[in-house]
Every structure is written in structure tokens, then in C-alpha cells.
Amino acid sequence: MKQRYNELIKIINEADYNYHTLDKPTITDQEYDSLLRELFEIEENHPELIRDDSPTQRAGGQILEGFNKITHQKPMLSLSDVFNYDEIRLFDERIKKEHIKPEYICEQKIDGLSVSLIYEKGILKSGATRGNGIVGEDITNNVKTIKTIPLKINKPIDIEVRGEIYMSKKVFNKINAERIKNGLEPFLNTRNLAAGSIRQLDSKIAAQRKLDSFIYHLPNPEDFSLKTHYEALEFMKSLGFKINPNNKKFNNIEDLINYIEYEKAKRPTLNYDIDGLVIKLNNIDDQFKMGYTAKYPKWATAYKFPAETVLTKLKDVAFTVGRTGQITPNAILDPVIVAGSKISRATLHNIGYIKEKDLRIGDIISIHKAGDVIPEVVSPIISRRTGTEKEVEMITNCPICNTLLKQTNSKIDYFCPNNNCPARNIEGLIHFVSREAMNIEGLGEAIIEDFYNMGFIKNILDIYNLKNHQNDLIELEGFGKKSVSNLINSIEKSKSKPLENLLMGLGIKGIGEKTAKILAKKYQNIDNLINATFNDLITIKDVGNVLANNICEYFKNEDNLNLIKELKKLGINMKTNIKKLNENKYFTGKKFVITGTLSNIKRNELKKIIENYNGEVSESVSSKTDVVIVGENPGSKYDKAINLNIEIWNDEKINQILNEL
Ligand code: IVH
């Protein structure tokens, strides 16, 4: 009986291996079923015989209350990412710098979740998730349900192997088809479903999910006298693990890069999802030489495929009010990684765009990143509809101030006609942090809008008080400790921006980059500007009546003066570094043309002096030219000056003026 029992285990395990790992069935389904039934019967009558590696142990059954923790024998690291071929070349250069003549193994990067498997005397003892890399969860019961993970390996050794658990596209599609038929919401992607399945407390459910595996890492190759990663893969294969047949050796990075195109083309034909390729240094000694950072090995890297289109769920549509009061619908998405960044919203431009694409809330939609910057919604996946999706309704009132919206003349867009709509405040804030003004990195338009709507930033002063809300910010989606600290640093850095940037940022009507500089140059600090009279202001070239009036009005307003007072208190710089305007009766405010060779000074040196005194030097003579400076051998500019009756200064006059300076 015992002999037959052992024989059955051997036959069934072999049949499983041939069918699942090698994809080469050796017996018929009927034969398999009858052998399994025979095995079950023996185990029912003789439970004392049951072996850990009996195929019946894969069926699942135990229901856990929670997962135990397993501390990894060695940390389970992740991989550094590269996104283009030049970054791969840099990886190669870093290796060559260590005087290594690299040989690489290029592997598919399986889009699943990593697992650590421990075997003792050849018997599977435990399976663990990666967790935080140091401590993972004990998923042994569920791992046992995976047919390509041997319960017993071909040598009675102690060994740990690591790899990926994934769900095939075929199984995924089957499960989803079934769910849709039953009126349930389909799963989004194979990885999420695989992750959800492996964390089932009821291993029966995990078993039904028919997960699969590829093993790709042997943490202790030296224990088995293996010299290369490739040998380690071969060794693990000989033990009975499923090794990806697409692993390939290269000793030249350019050949490897060429091969990537081939892998990219093959991707859609695979029965499992891959999200890139992993490049590993083959020689184990070389791996040791390169070493590790805290997070990843320096001897390997992951090339991530550019995600042209990615599927996600359109959770909602949120309307925002833009700079001019224009209403824009935004897609609120289940966060996804597209081309290396996490996307959780995308513009939908206007309601016409939504109707044209027939987007509905609840749809699975495809999105891509156009020009590598702006995520764009491509289309809904009609076949994934369940009938519960909702049409997007255009709003009638401003989401900020509730004013009834109006349509633009073109009838394409809607806008909020309320001039005091807080959306205008948002516009002001966006302007304040923009590159030309205070240049606060990390406070993009969307973030300002979000922070405004969440109440973190209602006015300019709040930006500088954001550091008091760091703990709240860290909790927000898309933010972390690092990005919040970067943001706070960038805000602090902006405090030392010169006066012209602040003037620009305050949003005084008519003050652009150029006038901000002119005013800063003339007044040097904000107090001088606040005290400048209308008459004083209009003496400045480029400042007309309207602008002078705007400036006076702005600084008459108590709120604005208060804002400046508070900004000062917060340590915002109110001075410029631009040298104060030198006034000079000869040059200031005049337009010059220089022609011919001057005896004591080069033309471009004289140009600098004139500009320093706020004169202008141009190339061609026109009726607007005030003075033409004429040296030896003048060109036609001299004749033109005579014709236009323009004042002429000769070499002697220039020498005299230069002496006076
Ligand atoms: S090697 C120390 N090889 O990618 C080396 N990882 O982004 C550890 N992955 O956590 C990993 N396919 O879950 C390796 N062929 C492959 C892989 C692979 C998928 C996953 C793995 C890892 C993640 C890093």
C-alpha cells in the first residue's frame, strides 16, 4: 500500500511537472483523474501516510485568520529602473568602470509579485511575499496550490529560490468573462488579480485562481559552487522549477539593446504580462564586485517598456475652473503607472470631448502619455462595459462659487462669469509660483488647485505657511515624505528671489517680466516703489499712464500693503541685485547708432557704457535714432544720419564725454 502510495505521488507530480512546467502533457486527463482519485482514497483510509509533497496538498482547504510574518534570510531587494537605451548604456559604463568585462543575462520582467521559497531537505517548507523587503507574509498554503512550484525538488537539499508569481492572460480573461456573466465587476489587470489571489486566506480560492510562476533568482549561488547566474538558472531548472525559456546571454550591450526591440514585438504574443526586461550581470564574482545599495543590486537593472497605452478605470469626472473661469472636466482615475509616472487624473478638455469619445463613469479606459508629458485618455473599452457605467452630466453651476455657468461664443466651452470667483484666486496663486515669478518647483497648477480646494493654500501667505501642514501633506495621494520635503525646500528657496520676481508674482495688472525688471532697477526695493508717485513713475521709459495708475492703485490698497508687510515678516526678499540705474545727461533715455572705428574705445565697450546709463544702442539708423556716433571710415549709416538730419557725435566728442564720466 505504502509502495503504491509513493508511486502515485511520483507519477502525479511528474505528470504535473510535464503538463504545467514543461507544457508537454504525458498522460491523458482521464488517466490523471483516476490516479488522483486513487491517491485520495488511500489518504482517506490511511491519513498517517500523507506526505507533504503529495499533490493532494495543492488543493487548499485551510482557512487562515491572518498571515504570519516571515523574516527573509536575506533582504528581498527590488531593481533600479531605466527607461531608455542611453540609461542602459550608462549602467553598462558603471560596470566597465569597475574593470569588469561584462556578460549579461537579459530576462523578461514578469508583471506579477515576487516570492521567496524555502526548501528543506528538498521539501517545500515555506513561501513568503516580499513585504517590505525584510519581513514578508507567510503564503505557504497558497503557494502550494501553484502547480509549477514543486512541493519536492529533485535533490534533498536546503535551498532558497526566488521568483515571480503571476496569472496567465488566459486564466485572467476566463475569470473576467465569468465575472461579467455573473454581473460582477471585472478585475483590472493580471498583476492585481494575482496579488489578490495569493493573499487569499482561504487557499481553496487561491487554488481556483490557477496562478503560475517563474523562478529567476538564487540568493546563495556560492552554496552550490555556481559561478554564473546562467548556471544558477540551469541548476534551478534541474531541480524542477519553471525557468523562463526566453533568458538570453549577451557580452555586448549594443547587441542586448538591439534584442530589446525583438522582445517588445514578442510581448503581445506572450500568455503572461511583462513590463520590461531585467539585465543582470552573469558572473557571480562580478556581481559581488558591483555590490548593492540599500534598495537594489548594482549588478542588475530593469528596463521598463514605454507604456504606450495602459488600462485603468474612470472613477469619476471632476470639473475645475481655470485661469479665465473656463470649466474643464478632469478624469479621476484609478492610479496607474504610465511611462514611469503615476497618473491619477487626466484632462478631458470639454464636455464635447467626453461625448465624442463616449466616456462613461465606471468605464475601463485606455490612456497614454502623449509626448511623454500629458496623459491622454484614448478611448473607453466598450467590451469591458458591465452596464453599470454612468453618462457624464455637464454641470450647470460653477463648482467653486456656484454662479450659473455661461457658454463661450464658440459653444464648446463653459465658463464662470463671476469676476470674484475664487478660481481667480487660484489663477493668482499659479501666477505667483510660476517660473518667471517665484519659481516654486513642485507647486504645479493641479497641485495649487487641489491645495486650494483642500484649504491648504487660499492666498499667497499660505504658501509660506505650508510647512506647518507637512504631516497632512505626506498623507495625500501622490505625495510622500521626500516630495513634501522637496516642495518645502523649494518654497523656502523662493524667499530669496529678487524684487523683480516678487513684483512679477504679485500680479499687478500690466507688470510683466520686463517692466518688473525696469521698476526693480529704478527703485531697488519695495518701499521705494510703494512711495513712488504717479509723476515719478511716468518719467520711466516703458511706463505709461495706465501702468503708472495700476501701480499706484495697487499700493494704495490696504490688503495689498498688508500682504507685503506679512511677506516681509516671513523673510521674503524685497530687494533687487540689479545695479541702480545710472542717469547721465548724455546717454540716458536716448537711442544711439555707432558707425566707424573710434580711437579710444571699442564699439561694444561703448555700447555697454551707454546701456549702463540706460541708453539704447541699435544697428540701423531710423527716424527714431537720437544720435549717430561716427568714428573713422564710417559706413552708409553716416550718410543716412545726414539725410535724416540726426545729431552726430564724432570721435572727439565721445572722448570728451568718456573723460567726464
Ligand atoms: S531579479 C536581486 N528578475 O521586479 C534581484 N526580478 O522591480 C531581484 N521581477 O521585485 C530581482 N521579473 O518582483 C528579477 N526576471 C526577473 C524579474 C524580476 C520580475 C520583479 C521582482 C522584483 C521587481 C523589481
XYZ file of C-alpha atoms and ligand atoms in Angstrom:
685
model
C 0.000 0.000 0.000
C 2.732 2.399 1.044
C 4.651 1.490 -2.069
C 1.670 2.199 -4.308
C 1.098 5.441 -2.422
C 4.669 6.621 -3.010
C 4.470 5.533 -6.622
C 1.260 7.510 -7.179
C 2.845 10.658 -5.742
C 5.806 10.251 -8.047
C 3.674 9.675 -11.144
C 1.268 12.548 -10.448
C 3.995 15.007 -9.548
C 5.826 14.116 -12.731
C 2.629 14.491 -14.737
C 2.077 17.914 -13.135
C 5.617 18.965 -13.978
C 5.330 17.826 -17.581
C 1.973 19.466 -18.034
C 2.432 22.765 -16.172
C 6.152 23.492 -16.168
C 7.229 21.931 -19.437
C 3.884 22.409 -21.169
C 4.244 18.834 -22.505
C 1.469 16.585 -21.203
C 2.449 12.926 -20.892
C -0.804 11.391 -19.760
C -4.450 11.994 -20.602
C -6.811 13.936 -18.354
C -8.729 10.741 -17.624
C -5.585 8.896 -16.564
C -4.605 11.822 -14.374
C -8.015 11.992 -12.710
C -8.099 8.300 -11.985
C -4.585 8.345 -10.460
C -5.543 11.303 -8.298
C -8.736 9.590 -7.170
C -6.738 6.518 -6.194
C -4.368 8.710 -4.202
C -7.238 10.456 -2.409
C -8.743 7.144 -1.439
C -5.509 5.885 0.096
C -5.092 9.119 2.023
C -8.667 8.961 3.272
C -8.168 5.477 4.634
C -4.584 5.989 5.807
C -4.159 9.620 6.847
C -0.942 8.621 8.643
C 0.665 8.141 5.228
C 0.029 11.661 3.944
C 3.247 13.234 2.711
C 3.984 16.964 2.491
C 4.712 16.662 -1.197
C 1.536 14.777 -2.026
C -0.274 16.524 -4.893
C -3.425 16.491 -2.774
C -1.751 19.128 -0.632
C -2.167 21.563 -3.502
C -5.939 21.565 -3.288
C -6.082 24.094 -0.498
C -8.638 23.994 2.252
C -7.190 25.566 5.343
C -8.647 28.965 6.105
C -6.300 31.300 7.936
C -7.254 34.150 10.237
C -4.356 36.194 9.033
C -0.891 35.754 7.613
C 2.116 35.074 9.790
C 5.228 37.099 9.203
C 8.377 35.604 7.775
C 11.714 37.390 8.080
C 13.717 36.893 4.912
C 17.111 35.256 5.304
C 18.499 37.952 3.016
C 16.555 41.137 2.210
C 14.403 40.863 -0.902
C 15.598 43.816 -2.918
C 13.935 45.480 -5.836
C 15.617 46.667 -9.036
C 16.769 50.060 -10.231
C 14.791 51.271 -13.239
C 15.983 52.553 -16.581
C 13.639 53.941 -19.190
C 15.725 54.349 -22.311
C 18.701 52.878 -24.128
C 21.091 55.616 -23.037
C 20.364 54.784 -19.425
C 21.156 51.144 -20.223
C 24.467 52.280 -21.698
C 25.192 54.223 -18.502
C 24.502 51.073 -16.488
C 27.000 49.267 -18.718
C 29.553 52.069 -18.239
C 29.261 51.901 -14.465
C 30.080 48.208 -14.652
C 33.033 48.697 -17.005
C 34.364 51.391 -14.677
C 34.943 48.613 -12.155
C 37.173 46.872 -14.718
C 34.584 44.213 -15.363
C 34.266 42.682 -18.803
C 30.525 42.221 -18.595
C 28.475 39.297 -19.715
C 24.770 39.908 -19.271
C 21.686 37.792 -18.948
C 18.614 39.503 -20.277
C 15.341 38.269 -18.809
C 11.726 39.203 -19.191
C 10.432 41.256 -16.296
C 7.352 39.352 -15.246
C 4.499 41.547 -14.097
C 3.468 39.679 -11.005
C 4.648 39.614 -7.434
C 7.845 38.226 -6.064
C 8.018 35.204 -3.840
C 10.668 33.539 -1.733
C 10.519 29.762 -1.451
C 12.360 27.773 1.186
C 13.058 24.072 0.762
C 14.432 21.866 3.486
C 15.879 18.523 2.509
C 14.216 19.090 -0.822
C 10.694 19.644 0.566
C 8.866 22.956 0.213
C 8.664 24.421 3.703
C 7.515 27.964 3.165
C 6.597 30.621 0.671
C 6.685 34.320 1.517
C 5.761 37.568 -0.155
C 8.336 40.324 -0.450
C 6.531 42.537 2.081
C 8.787 45.425 2.958
C 11.807 43.514 1.716
C 12.864 42.494 5.203
C 9.686 40.853 6.506
C 7.083 39.278 4.250
C 3.883 37.322 4.733
C 3.680 33.578 5.011
C 1.717 32.441 1.959
C 2.857 28.808 2.067
C -0.667 27.378 1.795
C -1.405 29.388 -1.301
C 1.984 28.801 -2.868
C 1.368 25.058 -2.620
C -1.633 25.448 -4.913
C 0.625 26.631 -7.744
C 1.311 23.643 -9.943
C 4.628 24.894 -11.300
C 6.081 25.253 -7.822
C 7.436 21.817 -6.875
C 6.417 20.514 -3.467
C 9.566 18.405 -3.627
C 12.617 19.200 -5.685
C 14.939 16.750 -7.367
C 17.672 16.921 -4.705
C 17.243 16.570 -0.941
C 18.947 19.887 -0.268
C 18.263 23.034 1.771
C 17.773 25.907 -0.626
C 16.002 29.228 -1.074
C 14.879 30.329 -4.521
C 13.050 33.473 -5.548
C 10.847 34.283 -8.455
C 7.576 35.731 -9.615
C 4.033 34.528 -9.143
C 1.775 35.636 -11.932
C -1.514 34.942 -13.604
C -1.603 33.981 -17.262
C -3.640 36.160 -19.592
C -5.730 33.107 -20.497
C -6.776 32.478 -16.895
C -7.317 36.191 -16.319
C -9.638 36.501 -19.308
C -11.553 33.415 -18.297
C -12.093 34.675 -14.753
C -13.207 38.064 -16.011
C -15.592 36.619 -18.581
C -17.178 34.593 -15.816
C -17.449 37.624 -13.557
C -19.082 39.743 -16.219
C -21.538 36.931 -16.898
C -22.438 36.966 -13.210
C -22.873 40.724 -13.153
C -19.672 41.259 -11.182
C -17.079 43.892 -11.840
C -14.152 42.518 -13.867
C -10.601 42.691 -12.498
C -8.302 45.349 -13.892
C -5.106 43.508 -14.687
C -3.294 40.238 -14.184
C -0.956 41.606 -11.553
C -3.672 42.920 -9.264
C -5.600 39.713 -9.566
C -2.503 37.590 -8.931
C -1.697 39.715 -5.882
C -5.252 39.455 -4.611
C -5.283 35.710 -5.158
C -2.026 34.962 -3.397
C -3.245 36.870 -0.351
C -6.437 34.849 -0.009
C -6.839 33.472 3.491
C -8.852 30.633 2.004
C -6.370 28.652 -0.042
C -9.236 26.979 -1.952
C -9.870 30.326 -3.623
C -6.174 30.723 -4.364
C -6.234 27.256 -5.939
C -9.128 28.213 -8.201
C -7.176 31.185 -9.462
C -4.627 28.898 -11.161
C -1.567 31.028 -10.567
C 1.740 30.327 -12.234
C 5.394 31.006 -11.510
C 8.804 31.735 -12.963
C 11.858 31.343 -10.775
C 14.715 33.725 -11.574
C 16.923 34.213 -8.549
C 19.122 32.061 -6.359
C 20.197 34.141 -3.361
C 23.114 31.863 -2.391
C 24.733 30.534 -5.566
C 28.054 30.046 -3.759
C 26.473 27.287 -1.614
C 26.209 25.216 -4.761
C 29.566 26.239 -6.274
C 27.857 28.067 -9.099
C 29.932 30.642 -10.922
C 27.330 32.387 -13.043
C 23.697 33.399 -12.889
C 23.076 31.347 -16.003
C 24.407 28.249 -14.236
C 22.142 29.087 -11.306
C 19.144 29.218 -13.655
C 20.121 25.866 -15.172
C 20.606 24.411 -11.708
C 17.180 25.593 -10.542
C 15.675 24.193 -13.716
C 17.232 20.823 -12.987
C 15.655 20.916 -9.535
C 12.221 21.168 -11.152
C 11.454 24.876 -11.137
C 9.876 26.679 -14.042
C 12.501 28.910 -15.602
C 11.632 31.395 -18.305
C 12.824 29.961 -21.639
C 13.461 33.460 -23.016
C 16.515 34.224 -20.877
C 19.388 35.209 -23.121
C 23.120 35.791 -22.774
C 24.963 38.851 -24.203
C 28.509 40.084 -23.940
C 27.910 43.348 -25.699
C 25.440 45.951 -24.520
C 24.579 47.098 -28.050
C 23.565 43.568 -29.030
C 21.401 43.449 -25.937
C 19.808 46.795 -26.818
C 19.035 45.517 -30.332
C 17.429 42.466 -28.824
C 15.027 44.648 -26.808
C 13.105 45.529 -29.971
C 12.606 41.847 -30.633
C 11.302 41.299 -27.112
C 8.988 44.289 -27.447
C 7.490 42.840 -30.609
C 7.010 39.458 -28.945
C 5.249 40.951 -25.924
C 1.657 40.788 -27.204
C 2.060 37.134 -28.177
C 3.035 36.041 -24.670
C 0.493 34.403 -22.419
C 1.655 36.493 -19.459
C 2.276 40.177 -18.851
C 5.766 41.587 -18.806
C 6.522 45.216 -18.103
C 10.133 45.305 -19.169
C 13.363 43.365 -19.243
C 15.826 42.687 -16.475
C 19.524 42.945 -17.258
C 21.760 41.017 -14.895
C 25.486 40.648 -14.716
C 26.134 36.956 -15.306
C 29.318 36.324 -13.388
C 28.718 35.900 -9.651
C 32.152 37.301 -8.721
C 31.382 40.354 -10.829
C 28.049 40.692 -9.018
C 29.895 40.731 -5.688
C 32.294 43.312 -7.047
C 29.435 45.639 -8.011
C 27.603 45.123 -4.732
C 24.345 46.637 -3.545
C 22.711 49.850 -2.489
C 20.176 49.705 0.343
C 17.406 49.166 -2.173
C 18.773 47.271 -5.130
C 21.711 45.345 -6.546
C 24.139 47.403 -8.604
C 24.738 44.403 -10.820
C 21.244 44.397 -12.296
C 18.714 46.856 -13.606
C 15.202 46.786 -15.013
C 14.491 48.318 -18.391
C 10.837 49.369 -18.319
C 8.947 49.306 -21.583
C 7.444 52.642 -22.525
C 3.817 52.189 -21.576
C 2.132 53.455 -24.697
C -1.327 52.612 -23.537
C -2.458 51.460 -20.159
C -5.895 50.429 -18.976
C -7.462 51.904 -15.907
C -10.816 52.798 -14.523
C -12.525 56.145 -14.966
C -13.701 56.563 -11.402
C -15.228 59.992 -11.748
C -15.155 63.262 -13.614
C -14.265 66.386 -11.637
C -14.826 69.873 -13.018
C -12.227 72.551 -12.348
C -12.228 76.273 -13.012
C -9.223 77.596 -14.896
C -7.443 80.922 -15.072
C -10.062 82.615 -17.186
C -13.001 80.988 -15.465
C -13.077 78.244 -18.067
C -14.573 74.967 -16.870
C -12.564 71.829 -17.582
C -13.680 68.258 -16.899
C -10.936 66.036 -15.496
C -10.813 62.276 -15.463
C -10.288 60.881 -11.975
C -8.565 57.565 -12.500
C -7.591 54.525 -10.564
C -3.891 55.382 -10.251
C -1.706 53.665 -12.841
C 1.910 53.904 -13.888
C 2.259 55.297 -17.385
C 5.727 55.756 -18.857
C 7.277 55.687 -15.420
C 4.945 58.033 -13.569
C 1.837 57.555 -11.543
C -1.252 59.013 -13.170
C -4.452 59.590 -11.262
C -6.082 62.282 -13.383
C -6.123 63.477 -16.953
C -7.789 66.387 -18.682
C -10.906 65.698 -20.704
C -10.830 69.200 -22.230
C -14.567 69.839 -22.517
C -17.901 68.077 -22.425
C -17.849 67.709 -26.220
C -14.675 65.651 -25.968
C -16.323 63.342 -23.439
C -19.405 62.863 -25.598
C -17.364 62.353 -28.729
C -15.354 59.583 -27.089
C -18.447 58.254 -25.325
C -16.681 58.113 -21.974
C -18.785 56.986 -19.045
C -18.064 56.957 -15.340
C -17.064 53.426 -14.385
C -15.615 52.666 -17.811
C -12.342 50.855 -18.218
C -10.470 53.274 -20.434
C -7.146 53.248 -22.202
C -4.818 56.132 -21.523
C -1.438 57.029 -22.896
C 1.137 59.677 -22.348
C 1.317 61.985 -25.323
C 4.746 63.462 -25.916
C 5.818 61.838 -22.681
C 4.251 64.616 -20.622
C 0.487 64.874 -20.631
C -1.548 61.768 -20.023
C -4.316 61.467 -22.559
C -7.486 59.445 -22.450
C -7.652 57.421 -25.634
C -10.958 55.573 -25.520
C -13.309 53.501 -23.428
C -13.012 49.736 -23.760
C -16.568 49.028 -24.805
C -16.151 45.258 -24.402
C -15.399 45.773 -20.710
C -18.702 47.526 -20.038
C -20.942 45.906 -17.487
C -23.978 48.121 -17.929
C -23.442 49.956 -14.643
C -21.462 52.824 -16.214
C -22.968 56.302 -15.950
C -23.106 59.083 -18.531
C -21.184 62.239 -17.633
C -23.505 65.163 -16.961
C -22.349 68.714 -17.632
C -22.572 70.859 -14.512
C -24.720 73.971 -14.598
C -23.075 75.986 -11.813
C -19.515 76.930 -11.010
C -18.053 74.227 -8.756
C -16.202 76.949 -6.834
C -18.634 79.835 -6.399
C -21.866 78.277 -7.615
C -22.534 81.042 -10.164
C -24.595 79.898 -13.140
C -22.186 78.974 -15.929
C -22.278 80.547 -19.375
C -21.245 79.124 -22.700
C -18.474 80.729 -24.717
C -19.369 82.107 -28.137
C -17.900 79.035 -29.784
C -20.359 76.960 -27.673
C -17.559 74.487 -26.987
C -16.616 75.646 -23.531
C -18.413 76.785 -20.429
C -17.061 79.461 -18.119
C -17.831 81.024 -14.780
C -18.747 84.663 -15.366
C -18.120 85.719 -11.747
C -15.087 88.019 -11.601
C -14.677 87.347 -7.892
C -14.793 83.618 -8.281
C -12.114 82.009 -6.118
C -10.898 80.425 -9.320
C -9.358 83.818 -9.972
C -7.508 83.454 -6.688
C -6.203 80.164 -7.897
C -5.075 81.891 -11.050
C -3.199 84.419 -8.935
C -1.508 81.679 -6.952
C -0.494 79.831 -10.086
C 0.956 83.051 -11.399
C 2.834 83.691 -8.153
C 4.612 80.331 -8.172
C 5.307 80.291 -11.927
C 8.841 80.071 -13.246
C 9.028 83.750 -14.266
C 7.832 84.797 -10.807
C 8.807 82.985 -7.588
C 9.668 79.755 -9.399
C 8.419 77.323 -6.777
C 9.018 73.848 -8.111
C 6.580 71.163 -7.099
C 3.596 73.503 -6.936
C 2.129 72.860 -10.356
C -1.276 74.103 -11.429
C -3.097 70.936 -10.470
C -1.479 70.880 -7.053
C -2.324 74.529 -6.406
C -5.914 73.780 -7.366
C -6.017 70.735 -5.163
C -4.399 72.544 -2.252
C -6.789 75.438 -2.735
C -9.792 73.152 -2.761
C -8.488 71.290 0.250
C -7.958 74.576 2.074
C -4.179 74.344 2.430
C -3.497 77.381 0.250
C -6.107 80.121 0.000
C -3.691 83.008 -0.526
C -0.031 83.768 -1.135
C 0.851 83.802 2.563
C -0.498 80.269 2.948
C 2.184 79.054 0.555
C 4.830 80.098 3.046
C 2.869 78.544 5.896
C 2.543 75.209 4.109
C 5.456 73.891 6.159
C 3.125 73.788 9.162
C 0.978 71.197 7.355
C 3.713 68.767 6.363
C 2.153 65.849 8.195
C -1.162 66.322 6.398
C 0.535 66.645 3.035
C 2.520 63.429 3.403
C -0.775 61.563 3.682
C -2.049 62.850 0.335
C -2.136 60.633 -2.729
C 0.866 61.238 -4.920
C 2.865 62.733 -2.071
C 5.441 61.250 0.210
C 7.967 62.422 2.749
C 10.505 63.144 0.059
C 8.267 65.104 -2.303
C 6.827 67.152 0.555
C 10.296 67.983 1.837
C 11.379 68.935 -1.707
C 8.359 71.173 -2.001
C 9.015 72.907 1.326
C 12.655 73.430 0.321
C 11.618 74.937 -2.956
C 9.197 77.293 -1.171
C 11.934 78.350 1.249
C 14.347 78.870 -1.624
C 11.894 81.203 -3.329
C 12.142 83.610 -0.394
C 15.447 84.915 -1.674
C 14.213 85.626 -5.207
C 14.948 89.236 -6.158
C 12.419 92.059 -6.126
C 11.644 91.773 -9.841
C 10.397 88.193 -9.381
C 8.219 89.230 -6.470
C 6.812 92.182 -8.439
C 6.013 89.859 -11.284
C 4.391 87.381 -8.909
C 2.156 89.889 -7.163
C 0.156 90.069 -10.373
C -0.118 93.857 -10.637
C -2.001 94.466 -13.848
C 0.394 95.232 -16.688
C 3.600 94.219 -14.909
C 5.321 91.554 -16.946
C 8.871 90.270 -16.740
C 10.342 93.298 -18.500
C 8.575 96.057 -16.547
C 9.231 94.219 -13.287
C 12.954 94.472 -14.054
C 12.756 98.125 -15.046
C 10.924 99.014 -11.843
C 13.285 96.962 -9.703
C 16.268 98.630 -11.294
C 14.894 102.110 -10.706
C 13.527 101.655 -7.180
C 15.867 98.952 -5.809
C 13.469 97.914 -3.017
C 9.735 97.596 -2.493
C 9.425 100.553 -0.119
C 10.810 102.960 -2.704
C 8.308 101.620 -5.202
C 5.415 101.867 -2.734
C 6.340 105.514 -2.142
C 6.784 106.360 -5.834
C 4.299 108.961 -7.073
C 2.389 108.801 -10.326
C 4.516 111.636 -11.715
C 7.682 109.863 -10.751
C 6.549 106.638 -12.368
C 5.648 108.151 -15.689
C 9.140 109.575 -16.145
C 10.245 105.958 -16.679
C 10.531 104.925 -20.256
C 8.123 101.984 -20.829
C 5.798 103.132 -18.027
C 2.774 104.893 -19.430
C -0.213 106.463 -17.687
C -2.196 103.235 -17.449
C 0.585 101.223 -15.889
C 1.571 104.062 -13.533
C -2.045 104.225 -12.430
C -2.241 100.453 -11.888
C 0.866 100.549 -9.750
C -0.425 103.450 -7.634
C -3.804 101.770 -7.202
C -2.210 98.502 -6.183
C -0.100 100.088 -3.478
C -2.983 102.191 -2.200
C -4.957 99.087 -1.364
C -4.694 98.172 2.334
C -4.929 94.429 1.694
C -2.012 94.577 -0.674
C 0.086 96.619 1.737
C -0.745 94.124 4.447
C 0.279 91.238 2.234
C 3.651 92.885 1.642
C 4.085 93.540 5.343
C 3.376 89.892 6.135
C 5.642 88.646 3.357
C 8.412 90.806 4.789
C 7.844 89.267 8.207
C 8.173 85.816 6.655
C 11.578 86.798 5.318
C 10.780 87.282 1.656
C 13.463 89.296 -0.092
C 12.235 92.750 -1.160
C 15.389 93.961 -2.883
C 16.976 93.565 -6.282
C 20.514 92.768 -7.313
C 20.209 94.804 -10.491
C 22.505 97.810 -10.254
C 20.622 101.031 -9.783
C 20.059 102.927 -12.930
C 22.877 105.328 -13.655
C 21.496 108.543 -15.002
C 23.572 110.624 -17.309
C 22.665 113.686 -19.302
C 24.340 112.368 -22.455
C 23.089 108.790 -22.696
C 20.010 108.146 -20.545
C 16.823 107.554 -22.480
C 18.391 108.114 -25.895
C 18.735 105.843 -28.907
C 22.203 105.540 -30.452
C 23.777 104.037 -33.555
C 27.573 103.634 -33.700
C 29.463 103.505 -37.023
C 33.174 103.541 -37.944
C 36.231 102.956 -35.725
C 36.649 105.023 -32.583
C 40.151 105.955 -31.429
C 39.926 105.210 -27.688
C 37.209 102.655 -27.267
C 35.842 99.582 -28.999
C 32.283 99.767 -30.268
C 30.875 97.072 -27.977
C 32.566 98.651 -24.944
C 30.917 101.948 -25.693
C 27.635 100.093 -26.181
C 27.918 98.658 -22.670
C 28.586 102.082 -21.182
C 25.606 103.618 -22.978
C 23.335 100.791 -21.837
C 24.624 101.126 -18.314
C 23.324 104.682 -18.367
C 20.040 103.412 -19.755
C 20.617 104.472 -23.294
C 19.831 102.158 -26.176
C 22.152 101.126 -28.995
C 20.737 99.766 -32.226
C 22.196 98.641 -35.525
C 20.313 100.695 -38.045
C 19.562 104.370 -38.345
C 15.928 105.410 -38.422
C 13.888 108.498 -37.641
C 13.741 107.186 -34.050
C 17.533 107.387 -33.659
C 18.593 110.282 -31.428
C 22.359 110.293 -32.038
C 24.723 108.628 -34.503
C 28.267 108.247 -33.141
C 30.754 108.373 -36.011
C 34.327 107.069 -35.951
C 36.880 106.668 -38.741
C 35.707 105.091 -42.029
C 32.003 105.257 -41.269
C 29.557 103.301 -43.426
C 26.338 104.287 -45.083
C 24.825 104.863 -41.636
C 26.620 108.193 -41.557
C 25.015 109.273 -44.871
C 21.630 108.180 -43.627
C 22.087 110.226 -40.450
C 22.874 113.305 -42.507
C 19.854 112.676 -44.708
C 17.564 112.267 -41.714
C 19.146 115.239 -40.025
C 20.107 113.270 -36.934
C 22.529 114.612 -34.358
C 26.088 113.404 -34.968
C 28.793 112.928 -32.335
C 32.334 112.491 -33.584
C 35.296 110.716 -32.013
C 36.417 113.839 -30.211
C 33.037 114.404 -28.557
C 32.925 110.809 -27.368
C 36.408 111.129 -25.855
C 35.333 114.258 -24.047
C 32.178 112.566 -22.647
C 34.155 109.486 -21.582
C 36.585 111.749 -19.727
C 33.704 113.314 -17.852
C 32.279 110.011 -16.596
S 15.591 39.886 -10.151
C 18.182 40.853 -6.617
N 14.340 39.103 -12.330
O 10.779 43.018 -10.496
C 17.380 40.607 -7.853
N 13.126 40.426 -10.781
O 11.260 45.853 -9.884
C 15.932 40.579 -7.584
N 10.804 40.834 -11.427
O 10.946 42.711 -7.027
C 15.014 40.608 -8.689
N 10.836 39.686 -13.290
O 9.360 41.109 -8.319
C 14.241 39.797 -11.194
N 13.374 38.295 -14.268
C 13.276 38.977 -13.137
C 12.075 39.605 -12.750
C 12.047 40.324 -11.562
C 10.086 40.410 -12.481
C 10.273 41.711 -10.361
C 10.597 41.300 -8.954
C 11.303 42.492 -8.359
C 10.835 43.596 -9.239
C 11.785 44.769 -9.228
